[in-house]
């Protein structure tokens, strides 16, 4: 799948041909490029955050076979995305490629849409991860108090805010420190998975152990939707868990040999998560008993925590759960790092409000600290939606997937829909490129629609899925700003901006140059 360029170029030369100067330290090794994607996927804590979705929409079958089914399609998305990332390894690669691969008439507005969808998706991902972490902490408090403590929404938000702010401090550190942390995160992720895979079956009482026929064949639907549609709705669990892998792309400018390591980091993170996550789900299905209603409605407030409590008892559940919370926290830290790099890239191209302020490096750490705190504060605002109830929480989880799928689909479609001279980088799918891209796009289109459905039919206002309203509302505001008379982006935004001859705090628009068309398949770039 991988082949080399006829002419090897340094990462700095590749970036210069794309129109950008080298500003970050390239401190991320191949393992760490893989690590940031894998740590955001998170596996066990991620599965814990959305287990209720799979368990209520088919039980064991959705947990086991739904995971396997979705993982295959997600891998197709990752391969199509990896091929694009290899051709233009830059932090804003999604909107950059959308611009360079689209028709001259459509490129500016499509670039704008993808840039905002990617920015919103990464911040939404941070909010959903950290809200999941806050719920896990409140579940631990409930277990420790023998279910006497039940956190209020305000208390949960306070925990959430503390998580986000502490992660912003961590992500303000230097690139080398942040890179080394990814190896620690990967090790903790894998170790935690194996502890559960091995220890849970050993500790589970015989009366709670399920047969193989139950694990691989029992379909229990308590959602109220028809069984077939319930199974599809249950795919939110693997879709949300195996997400955030575009983080490898967003740290392209901090990675060595980025044109090769970034796509492989994306693909390997998805593949390993798909396999290891499937084994985790099988272990959970074998050890959760058959009373799904009890698991879903447990006073603990967390289905996986209830499964652990029934198997390990209070003390060992708290010990194991503390590591689940720790790994979930690590996920959020990596997600904020990736989100800040996307925001930095978009600000560098002058498209975000306060771009001149956001496109700055801290002189002590050599990192864009301003975008770290911008994303952190934005995540605090998004988190306020959780105070509106479970439906709003569901919207936050869904928007992190739907917004990212909009950002993923557009450059993939643009590559084949418009006349352009795209040439793959070192990572190429060859003759499989078009069919894999078609599968990926069709799957994302279907799932965007599905993820806008409520968790139960005939929903009340408190149980409605508001993800389409939230995503649509934010994107509408972005488009209003784009078309705003006199001051809107339509009057001054012309796509990616070269900074090879400008000061880092001076994003500009207007001149014309070309970069790397022969080597990277990119067409004219506005600068």
Short mmCIF file of C-alpha atoms in Angstrom, two decimals:
data_model
loop_
_atom_site.label_atom_id
_atom_site.label_comp_id
_atom_site.label_asym_id
_atom_site.label_seq_id
_atom_site.Cartn_x
_atom_site.Cartn_y
_atom_site.Cartn_z
CA UNK A 1 0.00 0.00 0.00
CA UNK A 2 2.92 2.31 0.64
CA UNK A 3 5.38 3.42 -2.02
CA UNK A 4 8.02 6.11 -2.05
CA UNK A 5 8.27 9.37 -3.95
CA UNK A 6 10.67 9.47 -6.86
CA UNK A 7 12.28 12.35 -5.04
CA UNK A 8 12.55 12.31 -1.28
CA UNK A 9 11.94 15.67 0.36
CA UNK A 10 12.29 16.81 3.93
CA UNK A 11 9.16 17.50 5.95
CA UNK A 12 10.01 21.20 5.87
CA UNK A 13 10.26 21.15 2.07
CA UNK A 14 6.95 19.32 1.76
CA UNK A 15 5.29 21.89 4.01
CA UNK A 16 6.87 24.78 2.09
CA UNK A 17 5.46 23.42 -1.18
CA UNK A 18 2.04 23.48 0.46
CA UNK A 19 2.60 27.16 1.24
CA UNK A 20 3.51 27.07 4.93
CA UNK A 21 6.75 27.59 6.81
CA UNK A 22 7.91 25.22 9.52
CA UNK A 23 6.86 26.66 12.89
CA UNK A 24 6.38 23.63 15.17
CA UNK A 25 9.11 21.36 16.43
CA UNK A 26 8.81 17.97 14.74
CA UNK A 27 8.98 15.96 17.94
CA UNK A 28 6.32 13.28 17.27
CA UNK A 29 7.77 9.87 16.40
CA UNK A 30 5.73 7.33 14.36
CA UNK A 31 4.61 5.63 17.58
CA UNK A 32 3.44 8.94 18.99
CA UNK A 33 1.60 9.89 15.79
CA UNK A 34 -0.26 6.58 16.11
CA UNK A 35 -0.54 7.20 19.84
CA UNK A 36 -2.49 10.45 19.67
CA UNK A 37 -5.16 8.83 17.47
CA UNK A 38 -5.28 5.66 19.56
CA UNK A 39 -5.37 7.54 22.87
CA UNK A 40 -8.33 9.65 21.69
CA UNK A 41 -10.16 6.48 20.66
CA UNK A 42 -9.58 5.37 24.23
CA UNK A 43 -11.39 2.03 23.87
CA UNK A 44 -12.44 0.93 27.36
CA UNK A 45 -13.44 4.34 28.77
CA UNK A 46 -15.01 5.25 25.42
CA UNK A 47 -16.98 2.01 25.35
CA UNK A 48 -18.05 2.79 28.91
CA UNK A 49 -19.31 6.25 27.89
CA UNK A 50 -21.63 4.93 25.15
CA UNK A 51 -22.35 1.36 26.28
CA UNK A 52 -25.96 2.31 27.01
CA UNK A 53 -26.51 3.03 23.31
CA UNK A 54 -25.50 -0.47 22.21
CA UNK A 55 -27.03 -2.27 25.20
CA UNK A 56 -30.47 -0.70 24.75
CA UNK A 57 -30.52 -1.18 20.98
CA UNK A 58 -29.94 -4.88 20.67
CA UNK A 59 -27.91 -5.89 23.69
CA UNK A 60 -25.22 -8.49 23.07
CA UNK A 61 -25.68 -8.71 19.29
CA UNK A 62 -25.28 -4.97 18.80
CA UNK A 63 -22.35 -4.84 21.22
CA UNK A 64 -20.51 -7.65 19.44
CA UNK A 65 -21.62 -7.72 15.80
CA UNK A 66 -22.54 -4.05 15.60
CA UNK A 67 -18.99 -3.22 16.66
CA UNK A 68 -17.49 -5.54 14.02
CA UNK A 69 -19.84 -4.24 11.32
CA UNK A 70 -19.12 -0.57 11.99
CA UNK A 71 -15.37 -1.11 12.41
CA UNK A 72 -15.04 -2.34 8.83
CA UNK A 73 -16.69 0.80 7.47
CA UNK A 74 -14.71 3.07 9.79
CA UNK A 75 -11.52 1.45 8.49
CA UNK A 76 -12.60 2.41 4.96
CA UNK A 77 -13.04 6.00 6.15
CA UNK A 78 -9.59 5.92 7.72
CA UNK A 79 -7.93 4.57 4.57
CA UNK A 80 -9.59 7.19 2.35
CA UNK A 81 -8.65 9.90 4.83
CA UNK A 82 -5.10 8.54 5.13
CA UNK A 83 -4.58 8.75 1.39
CA UNK A 84 -5.59 12.41 1.46
CA UNK A 85 -3.43 13.11 4.50
CA UNK A 86 -0.40 11.61 2.77
CA UNK A 87 -0.81 13.98 -0.16
CA UNK A 88 -0.96 17.15 1.98
CA UNK A 89 0.41 16.59 5.50
CA UNK A 90 -0.60 19.86 7.13
CA UNK A 91 -2.58 20.58 10.30
CA UNK A 92 -5.51 21.93 8.29
CA UNK A 93 -5.33 19.16 5.71
CA UNK A 94 -9.08 18.55 5.48
CA UNK A 95 -10.05 22.06 4.43
CA UNK A 96 -6.76 22.59 2.58
CA UNK A 97 -7.48 19.61 0.32
CA UNK A 98 -11.11 20.64 -0.05
CA UNK A 99 -9.90 23.93 -1.49
CA UNK A 100 -7.23 22.51 -3.77
CA UNK A 101 -9.41 19.67 -5.12
CA UNK A 102 -12.65 21.61 -5.66
CA UNK A 103 -13.73 23.67 -8.66
CA UNK A 104 -12.75 27.36 -8.64
CA UNK A 105 -16.40 28.38 -8.26
CA UNK A 106 -17.05 26.20 -5.18
CA UNK A 107 -13.66 25.98 -3.48
CA UNK A 108 -13.87 29.02 -1.20
CA UNK A 109 -17.24 28.22 0.35
CA UNK A 110 -16.51 24.47 0.62
CA UNK A 111 -13.18 25.21 2.27
CA UNK A 112 -14.99 27.48 4.73
CA UNK A 113 -17.63 24.83 5.50
CA UNK A 114 -15.08 22.05 6.04
CA UNK A 115 -12.87 24.26 8.19
CA UNK A 116 -15.74 25.14 10.50
CA UNK A 117 -17.14 21.59 10.55
CA UNK A 118 -13.72 20.25 11.50
CA UNK A 119 -13.24 22.90 14.17
CA UNK A 120 -16.70 22.30 15.63
CA UNK A 121 -16.27 18.53 15.44
CA UNK A 122 -12.96 18.52 17.30
CA UNK A 123 -14.27 20.82 20.03
CA UNK A 124 -17.49 18.77 20.24
CA UNK A 125 -15.33 15.67 20.59
CA UNK A 126 -13.50 17.28 23.49
CA UNK A 127 -16.78 18.22 25.17
CA UNK A 128 -18.23 14.72 24.81
CA UNK A 129 -15.06 13.01 26.09
CA UNK A 130 -14.77 15.28 29.10
CA UNK A 131 -18.47 15.06 29.92
CA UNK A 132 -18.11 11.29 29.82
CA UNK A 133 -15.17 11.63 32.22
CA UNK A 134 -17.24 13.78 34.58
CA UNK A 135 -20.04 11.17 34.58
CA UNK A 136 -17.50 8.46 35.33
CA UNK A 137 -16.24 10.43 38.31
CA UNK A 138 -19.78 10.88 39.65
CA UNK A 139 -20.34 7.13 39.15
CA UNK A 140 -17.28 6.44 41.30
CA UNK A 141 -18.70 8.72 43.99
CA UNK A 142 -22.01 6.85 43.80
CA UNK A 143 -20.29 3.47 44.16
CA UNK A 144 -18.19 4.72 47.07
CA UNK A 145 -21.29 5.98 48.91
CA UNK A 146 -23.28 2.79 48.25
CA UNK A 147 -25.49 4.71 45.81
CA UNK A 148 -26.39 7.34 48.39
CA UNK A 149 -24.74 10.12 46.41
CA UNK A 150 -26.40 11.25 43.18
CA UNK A 151 -24.68 14.16 41.45
CA UNK A 152 -26.74 17.08 40.22
CA UNK A 153 -26.19 18.50 36.74
CA UNK A 154 -24.51 21.55 38.27
CA UNK A 155 -22.08 19.35 40.23
CA UNK A 156 -21.31 17.30 37.13
CA UNK A 157 -20.66 20.48 35.16
CA UNK A 158 -18.31 21.74 37.87
CA UNK A 159 -16.29 18.53 37.55
CA UNK A 160 -16.40 18.87 33.77
CA UNK A 161 -15.09 22.43 33.94
CA UNK A 162 -12.22 21.40 36.22
CA UNK A 163 -11.29 18.64 33.75
CA UNK A 164 -11.27 20.96 30.73
CA UNK A 165 -9.25 23.69 32.47
CA UNK A 166 -6.64 21.26 33.80
CA UNK A 167 -6.25 19.74 30.34
CA UNK A 168 -5.72 23.20 28.88
CA UNK A 169 -2.80 23.65 31.26
CA UNK A 170 -1.29 20.33 30.14
CA UNK A 171 -1.76 21.11 26.43
CA UNK A 172 0.03 24.43 26.90
CA UNK A 173 3.29 22.55 27.43
CA UNK A 174 6.00 22.14 24.81
CA UNK A 175 5.68 19.81 21.83
CA UNK A 176 8.32 17.37 23.08
CA UNK A 177 6.50 16.84 26.39
CA UNK A 178 3.14 16.42 24.66
CA UNK A 179 4.65 13.92 22.21
CA UNK A 180 6.17 11.77 24.97
CA UNK A 181 2.84 11.72 26.83
CA UNK A 182 1.21 9.88 23.90
CA UNK A 183 3.35 6.79 24.54
CA UNK A 184 2.22 6.76 28.16
CA UNK A 185 -1.40 7.11 27.05
CA UNK A 186 -1.14 4.18 24.62
CA UNK A 187 0.42 1.93 27.26
CA UNK A 188 -2.31 2.76 29.79
CA UNK A 189 -5.04 2.17 27.18
CA UNK A 190 -3.81 -1.26 26.15
CA UNK A 191 -3.03 -2.38 29.70
CA UNK A 192 -6.50 -1.40 30.92
CA UNK A 193 -8.15 -3.33 28.09
CA UNK A 194 -6.21 -6.50 28.86
CA UNK A 195 -6.95 -6.22 32.57
CA UNK A 196 -10.68 -6.21 31.80
CA UNK A 197 -10.46 -8.91 29.13
CA UNK A 198 -8.65 -11.26 31.52
CA UNK A 199 -9.86 -10.27 35.00
CA UNK A 200 -13.57 -9.69 34.31
CA UNK A 201 -14.40 -13.29 33.28
CA UNK A 202 -12.40 -14.59 36.24
CA UNK A 203 -14.17 -12.38 38.78
CA UNK A 204 -17.74 -12.62 37.45
CA UNK A 205 -20.04 -14.94 39.49
CA UNK A 206 -21.36 -17.96 37.63
CA UNK A 207 -24.97 -16.78 37.72
CA UNK A 208 -24.02 -13.64 35.77
CA UNK A 209 -22.00 -15.40 33.08
CA UNK A 210 -23.71 -15.77 29.74
CA UNK A 211 -23.46 -18.57 27.21
CA UNK A 212 -21.81 -18.22 23.81
CA UNK A 213 -25.23 -18.50 22.16
CA UNK A 214 -26.40 -15.50 24.18
CA UNK A 215 -23.29 -13.42 23.49
CA UNK A 216 -23.26 -14.02 19.75
CA UNK A 217 -26.97 -14.48 19.09
CA UNK A 218 -29.21 -12.74 21.65
CA UNK A 219 -30.88 -9.56 20.43
CA UNK A 220 -32.67 -7.65 23.20
CA UNK A 221 -34.17 -4.36 22.12
CA UNK A 222 -35.51 -2.09 24.87
CA UNK A 223 -35.37 1.17 22.88
CA UNK A 224 -38.86 1.02 21.35
CA UNK A 225 -37.57 1.23 17.77
CA UNK A 226 -38.04 -1.71 15.33
CA UNK A 227 -35.21 -4.22 15.71
CA UNK A 228 -33.45 -3.45 12.43
CA UNK A 229 -33.38 0.28 13.02
CA UNK A 230 -32.44 -0.23 16.66
CA UNK A 231 -29.35 -2.15 15.55
CA UNK A 232 -28.34 0.76 13.31
CA UNK A 233 -28.93 3.29 16.11
CA UNK A 234 -26.72 1.16 18.36
CA UNK A 235 -23.83 1.84 16.00
CA UNK A 236 -23.37 5.18 17.77
CA UNK A 237 -21.26 3.22 20.26
CA UNK A 238 -18.50 2.15 17.82
CA UNK A 239 -18.87 5.33 15.75
CA UNK A 240 -18.22 7.56 18.75
CA UNK A 241 -15.59 5.26 20.26
CA UNK A 242 -13.54 4.84 17.08
CA UNK A 243 -13.40 8.53 16.26
CA UNK A 244 -10.90 11.33 16.64
CA UNK A 245 -8.37 9.43 14.51
CA UNK A 246 -7.98 12.55 12.37
CA UNK A 247 -5.88 13.84 15.28
CA UNK A 248 -2.85 12.32 13.55
CA UNK A 249 -3.54 14.62 10.61
CA UNK A 250 -3.85 17.69 12.83
CA UNK A 251 -0.37 17.16 14.29
CA UNK A 252 1.18 16.58 10.84
CA UNK A 253 3.40 19.63 11.20
CA UNK A 254 4.87 18.22 14.41
CA UNK A 255 5.56 14.72 13.03
CA UNK A 256 8.66 13.29 11.39
CA UNK A 257 8.16 11.84 7.90
CA UNK A 258 4.55 13.02 8.15
CA UNK A 259 3.48 11.97 4.66
CA UNK A 260 4.00 8.34 5.70
CA UNK A 261 3.55 8.24 9.47
CA UNK A 262 0.28 10.22 9.56
CA UNK A 263 -1.79 7.95 7.26
CA UNK A 264 -0.39 4.81 8.83
CA UNK A 265 -1.09 6.25 12.29
CA UNK A 266 -4.74 6.76 11.30
CA UNK A 267 -5.21 3.32 9.73
CA UNK A 268 -3.39 1.35 12.43
CA UNK A 269 -5.23 3.16 15.24
CA UNK A 270 -8.57 2.22 13.69
CA UNK A 271 -7.56 -1.37 12.92
CA UNK A 272 -6.12 -2.11 16.35
CA UNK A 273 -9.02 -0.38 18.11
CA UNK A 274 -11.50 -2.37 16.03
CA UNK A 275 -9.95 -5.70 16.97
CA UNK A 276 -9.17 -4.96 20.62
CA UNK A 277 -12.52 -3.22 21.15
CA UNK A 278 -14.37 -6.22 19.73
CA UNK A 279 -12.66 -8.48 22.28
CA UNK A 280 -13.58 -6.05 25.09
CA UNK A 281 -17.22 -6.07 24.00
CA UNK A 282 -17.26 -9.87 23.84
CA UNK A 283 -15.85 -10.01 27.39
CA UNK A 284 -18.50 -7.57 28.63
CA UNK A 285 -21.29 -9.52 26.91
CA UNK A 286 -20.15 -12.75 28.54
CA UNK A 287 -20.10 -11.16 32.00
CA UNK A 288 -23.04 -8.75 32.16
CA UNK A 289 -25.88 -11.17 32.91
CA UNK A 290 -29.18 -10.99 31.07
CA UNK A 291 -31.00 -8.23 32.98
CA UNK A 292 -30.24 -5.29 30.70
CA UNK A 293 -32.90 -3.13 32.31
CA UNK A 294 -31.10 -3.34 35.65
CA UNK A 295 -27.79 -2.41 34.01
CA UNK A 296 -29.26 0.51 32.09
CA UNK A 297 -31.29 1.89 35.03
CA UNK A 298 -28.74 1.28 37.76
CA UNK A 299 -28.53 4.03 40.41
CA UNK A 300 -24.78 4.09 39.73
CA UNK A 301 -25.66 5.90 36.52
CA UNK A 302 -23.09 4.09 34.38
CA UNK A 303 -23.78 0.67 32.76
CA UNK A 304 -20.16 -0.51 32.69
CA UNK A 305 -19.62 0.57 36.28
CA UNK A 306 -22.67 -1.53 37.24
CA UNK A 307 -21.20 -4.56 35.43
CA UNK A 308 -17.89 -4.09 37.25
CA UNK A 309 -19.65 -3.65 40.61
CA UNK A 310 -21.53 -6.91 40.14
CA UNK A 311 -18.35 -8.77 39.25
CA UNK A 312 -15.53 -7.19 41.27
CA UNK A 313 -17.36 -5.80 44.27
CA UNK A 314 -17.11 -2.28 45.60
CA UNK A 315 -13.40 -2.02 46.47
CA UNK A 316 -11.90 -3.52 43.31
CA UNK A 317 -14.44 -1.74 41.13
CA UNK A 318 -13.28 1.59 42.55
CA UNK A 319 -9.65 0.63 41.94
CA UNK A 320 -10.30 -0.39 38.34
CA UNK A 321 -12.69 2.49 37.73
CA UNK A 322 -10.08 5.01 38.81
CA UNK A 323 -7.93 3.83 35.90
CA UNK A 324 -10.91 4.08 33.55
CA UNK A 325 -11.33 7.70 34.62
CA UNK A 326 -7.60 8.35 34.23
CA UNK A 327 -7.52 6.99 30.67
CA UNK A 328 -10.66 8.96 29.79
CA UNK A 329 -8.90 12.07 31.08
CA UNK A 330 -5.92 11.24 28.87
CA UNK A 331 -8.29 10.96 25.91
CA UNK A 332 -9.57 14.46 26.54
CA UNK A 333 -6.04 15.83 26.82
CA UNK A 334 -5.08 14.35 23.43
CA UNK A 335 -8.33 15.59 21.88
CA UNK A 336 -7.71 19.14 23.09
CA UNK A 337 -4.20 18.96 21.62
CA UNK A 338 -5.58 17.92 18.23
CA UNK A 339 -8.43 20.46 18.36
CA UNK A 340 -6.02 23.28 19.13
CA UNK A 341 -3.91 22.41 16.07
CA UNK A 342 -6.98 22.48 13.81
CA UNK A 343 -7.99 25.85 15.24
CA UNK A 344 -4.43 27.10 14.86
CA UNK A 345 -4.34 26.10 11.18
CA UNK A 346 -7.72 27.73 10.48
CA UNK A 347 -6.63 30.90 12.29
CA UNK A 348 -3.38 30.89 10.33
CA UNK A 349 -5.52 31.09 7.21
CA UNK A 350 -7.47 34.00 8.71
CA UNK A 351 -10.86 32.27 8.88
CA UNK A 352 -11.62 32.26 12.62
CA UNK A 353 -12.77 35.23 14.66
CA UNK A 354 -9.75 36.78 16.41
CA UNK A 355 -7.40 35.00 13.98
CA UNK A 356 -4.59 37.48 14.61
CA UNK A 357 -4.75 36.71 18.32
CA UNK A 358 -5.10 32.95 17.87
CA UNK A 359 -2.31 32.57 15.33
CA UNK A 360 0.52 33.09 17.79
CA UNK A 361 3.15 30.91 19.39
CA UNK A 362 4.04 31.12 23.05
CA UNK A 363 7.69 32.15 23.23
CA UNK A 364 8.39 29.80 26.15
CA UNK A 365 6.73 26.58 24.98
CA UNK A 366 6.84 27.09 21.21
CA UNK A 367 3.19 26.02 20.96
CA UNK A 368 -0.07 27.85 20.08
CA UNK A 369 -1.25 28.32 23.65
CA UNK A 370 -3.92 30.82 22.61
CA UNK A 371 -5.78 28.25 20.50
CA UNK A 372 -5.54 25.71 23.34
CA UNK A 373 -7.40 28.07 25.66
CA UNK A 374 -9.77 29.21 22.92
CA UNK A 375 -10.86 25.61 22.35
CA UNK A 376 -11.01 24.93 26.08
CA UNK A 377 -13.27 27.91 26.72
CA UNK A 378 -15.44 27.00 23.72
CA UNK A 379 -15.78 23.47 25.14
CA UNK A 380 -16.96 24.98 28.44
CA UNK A 381 -19.72 26.76 26.53
CA UNK A 382 -20.69 23.59 24.67
CA UNK A 383 -20.78 21.73 27.99
CA UNK A 384 -23.50 24.07 29.23
CA UNK A 385 -25.85 22.18 26.91
CA UNK A 386 -25.62 19.26 29.32
CA UNK A 387 -27.54 21.30 31.88
CA UNK A 388 -30.56 20.99 29.58
CA UNK A 389 -30.78 17.26 30.24
CA UNK A 390 -29.90 13.87 28.71
CA UNK A 391 -31.16 14.85 25.24
CA UNK A 392 -28.68 17.70 25.07
CA UNK A 393 -25.88 15.41 26.24
CA UNK A 394 -26.76 13.01 23.43
CA UNK A 395 -26.59 15.93 20.97
CA UNK A 396 -23.05 16.76 22.12
CA UNK A 397 -21.96 13.15 21.57
CA UNK A 398 -23.64 12.99 18.15
CA UNK A 399 -22.33 16.33 16.89
CA UNK A 400 -18.74 15.22 17.48
CA UNK A 401 -19.33 12.47 14.90
CA UNK A 402 -21.66 14.21 12.43
CA UNK A 403 -19.56 17.38 12.15
CA UNK A 404 -16.42 15.35 11.59
CA UNK A 405 -18.13 13.26 8.93
CA UNK A 406 -19.07 16.42 7.06
CA UNK A 407 -15.40 17.45 7.20
CA UNK A 408 -14.22 13.97 6.11
CA UNK A 409 -16.70 13.49 3.26
CA UNK A 410 -16.21 16.78 1.49
CA UNK A 411 -12.54 16.46 0.44
CA UNK A 412 -13.05 12.78 -0.44
CA UNK A 413 -15.96 13.69 -2.71
CA UNK A 414 -14.10 16.69 -4.13
CA UNK A 415 -11.22 14.47 -5.18
CA UNK A 416 -13.44 12.46 -7.50
CA UNK A 417 -16.22 14.93 -8.32
CA UNK A 418 -14.14 17.83 -9.62
CA UNK A 419 -11.50 18.04 -12.27
CA UNK A 420 -8.15 18.21 -10.46
CA UNK A 421 -4.65 16.83 -10.66
CA UNK A 422 -4.62 14.93 -7.38
CA UNK A 423 -1.62 12.67 -6.95
CA UNK A 424 -1.30 10.49 -3.85
CA UNK A 425 1.61 10.70 -1.48
CA UNK A 426 3.65 7.74 -0.19
CA UNK A 427 0.46 6.12 1.16
CA UNK A 428 -1.71 5.11 -1.79
CA UNK A 429 -4.64 2.73 -2.19
CA UNK A 430 -4.05 2.33 -5.91
CA UNK A 431 -6.96 0.83 -7.84
CA UNK A 432 -8.88 0.38 -4.56
CA UNK A 433 -8.93 4.11 -3.94
CA UNK A 434 -12.25 4.90 -5.66
CA UNK A 435 -14.28 1.92 -4.32
CA UNK A 436 -13.01 2.42 -0.77
CA UNK A 437 -13.81 6.14 -0.97
CA UNK A 438 -17.30 5.37 -2.30
CA UNK A 439 -17.98 2.93 0.56
CA UNK A 440 -16.70 5.44 3.12
CA UNK A 441 -18.79 8.33 1.77
CA UNK A 442 -22.02 6.32 1.50
CA UNK A 443 -21.60 5.00 5.05
CA UNK A 444 -20.97 8.49 6.44
CA UNK A 445 -23.99 9.91 4.61
CA UNK A 446 -26.27 7.24 6.05
CA UNK A 447 -24.90 7.56 9.57
CA UNK A 448 -25.19 11.36 9.63
CA UNK A 449 -28.92 10.94 9.08
CA UNK A 450 -29.25 8.06 11.57
CA UNK A 451 -27.39 9.94 14.30
CA UNK A 452 -29.99 12.71 14.15
CA UNK A 453 -32.76 10.34 15.29
CA UNK A 454 -33.86 10.31 18.95
CA UNK A 455 -33.09 7.33 21.16
CA UNK A 456 -36.77 6.31 21.26
CA UNK A 457 -39.77 6.79 18.95
CA UNK A 458 -42.36 9.47 19.71
CA UNK A 459 -39.91 11.51 21.78
CA UNK A 460 -40.85 14.19 24.24
CA UNK A 461 -38.96 17.51 24.29
CA UNK A 462 -36.68 16.10 27.00
CA UNK A 463 -35.78 13.02 24.95
CA UNK A 464 -35.49 14.57 21.49
CA UNK A 465 -32.19 14.39 19.60
CA UNK A 466 -31.09 17.98 19.11
CA UNK A 467 -27.80 17.23 17.32
CA UNK A 468 -29.14 18.42 13.95
CA UNK A 469 -30.31 21.66 15.54
CA UNK A 470 -27.01 22.25 17.32
CA UNK A 471 -24.85 21.42 14.29
CA UNK A 472 -27.20 23.20 11.91
CA UNK A 473 -27.33 26.24 14.16
CA UNK A 474 -23.57 26.59 14.46
CA UNK A 475 -23.01 26.00 10.74
CA UNK A 476 -25.77 28.50 9.93
CA UNK A 477 -23.96 31.12 11.99
CA UNK A 478 -20.75 30.28 10.14
CA UNK A 479 -22.52 30.73 6.80
CA UNK A 480 -24.16 33.97 7.92
CA UNK A 481 -20.72 35.29 8.71
CA UNK A 482 -19.45 34.08 5.34
CA UNK A 483 -22.18 35.87 3.37
CA UNK A 484 -22.51 38.88 5.68
CA UNK A 485 -22.66 42.11 3.65
CA UNK A 486 -19.37 44.00 3.35
CA UNK A 487 -17.61 42.21 6.22
CA UNK A 488 -18.40 38.56 5.45
CA UNK A 489 -15.84 35.95 4.43
CA UNK A 490 -17.16 35.92 0.87
CA UNK A 491 -15.46 39.31 0.43
CA UNK A 492 -12.01 38.36 1.77
CA UNK A 493 -11.62 34.61 2.34
CA UNK A 494 -9.80 32.96 -0.56
CA UNK A 495 -8.72 29.68 0.99
CA UNK A 496 -5.35 28.67 2.44
CA UNK A 497 -2.89 31.48 3.08
CA UNK A 498 0.85 31.17 2.54
CA UNK A 499 2.93 32.35 5.48
CA UNK A 500 6.36 31.66 4.05
CA UNK A 501 6.97 35.39 3.69
CA UNK A 502 4.74 36.81 6.44
CA UNK A 503 4.92 37.30 10.18
CA UNK A 504 3.22 34.60 12.29
CA UNK A 505 0.70 37.10 13.66
CA UNK A 506 -0.21 38.50 10.25
CA UNK A 507 -2.57 36.17 8.36
CA UNK A 508 -3.37 37.80 5.03
CA UNK A 509 -5.53 37.11 2.00
CA UNK A 510 -5.23 38.15 -1.59
CA UNK A 511 -2.13 37.19 -3.57
CA UNK A 512 -1.78 34.11 -5.77
CA UNK A 513 0.83 31.34 -5.78
CA UNK A 514 1.08 27.66 -6.60
CA UNK A 515 2.59 24.95 -4.43
CA UNK A 516 3.48 21.37 -5.08
CA UNK A 517 0.99 20.53 -7.82
CA UNK A 518 3.40 18.09 -9.40
CA UNK A 519 4.20 16.33 -6.15
CA UNK A 520 1.02 16.58 -4.14
CA UNK A 521 -1.80 16.91 -6.60
CA UNK A 522 -2.72 20.35 -5.28
CA UNK A 523 -3.93 23.04 -7.58
CA UNK A 524 -3.65 26.78 -7.26
CA UNK A 525 -3.53 28.07 -3.70
CA UNK A 526 -4.66 31.56 -2.77
CA UNK A 527 -2.30 33.32 -0.42
#
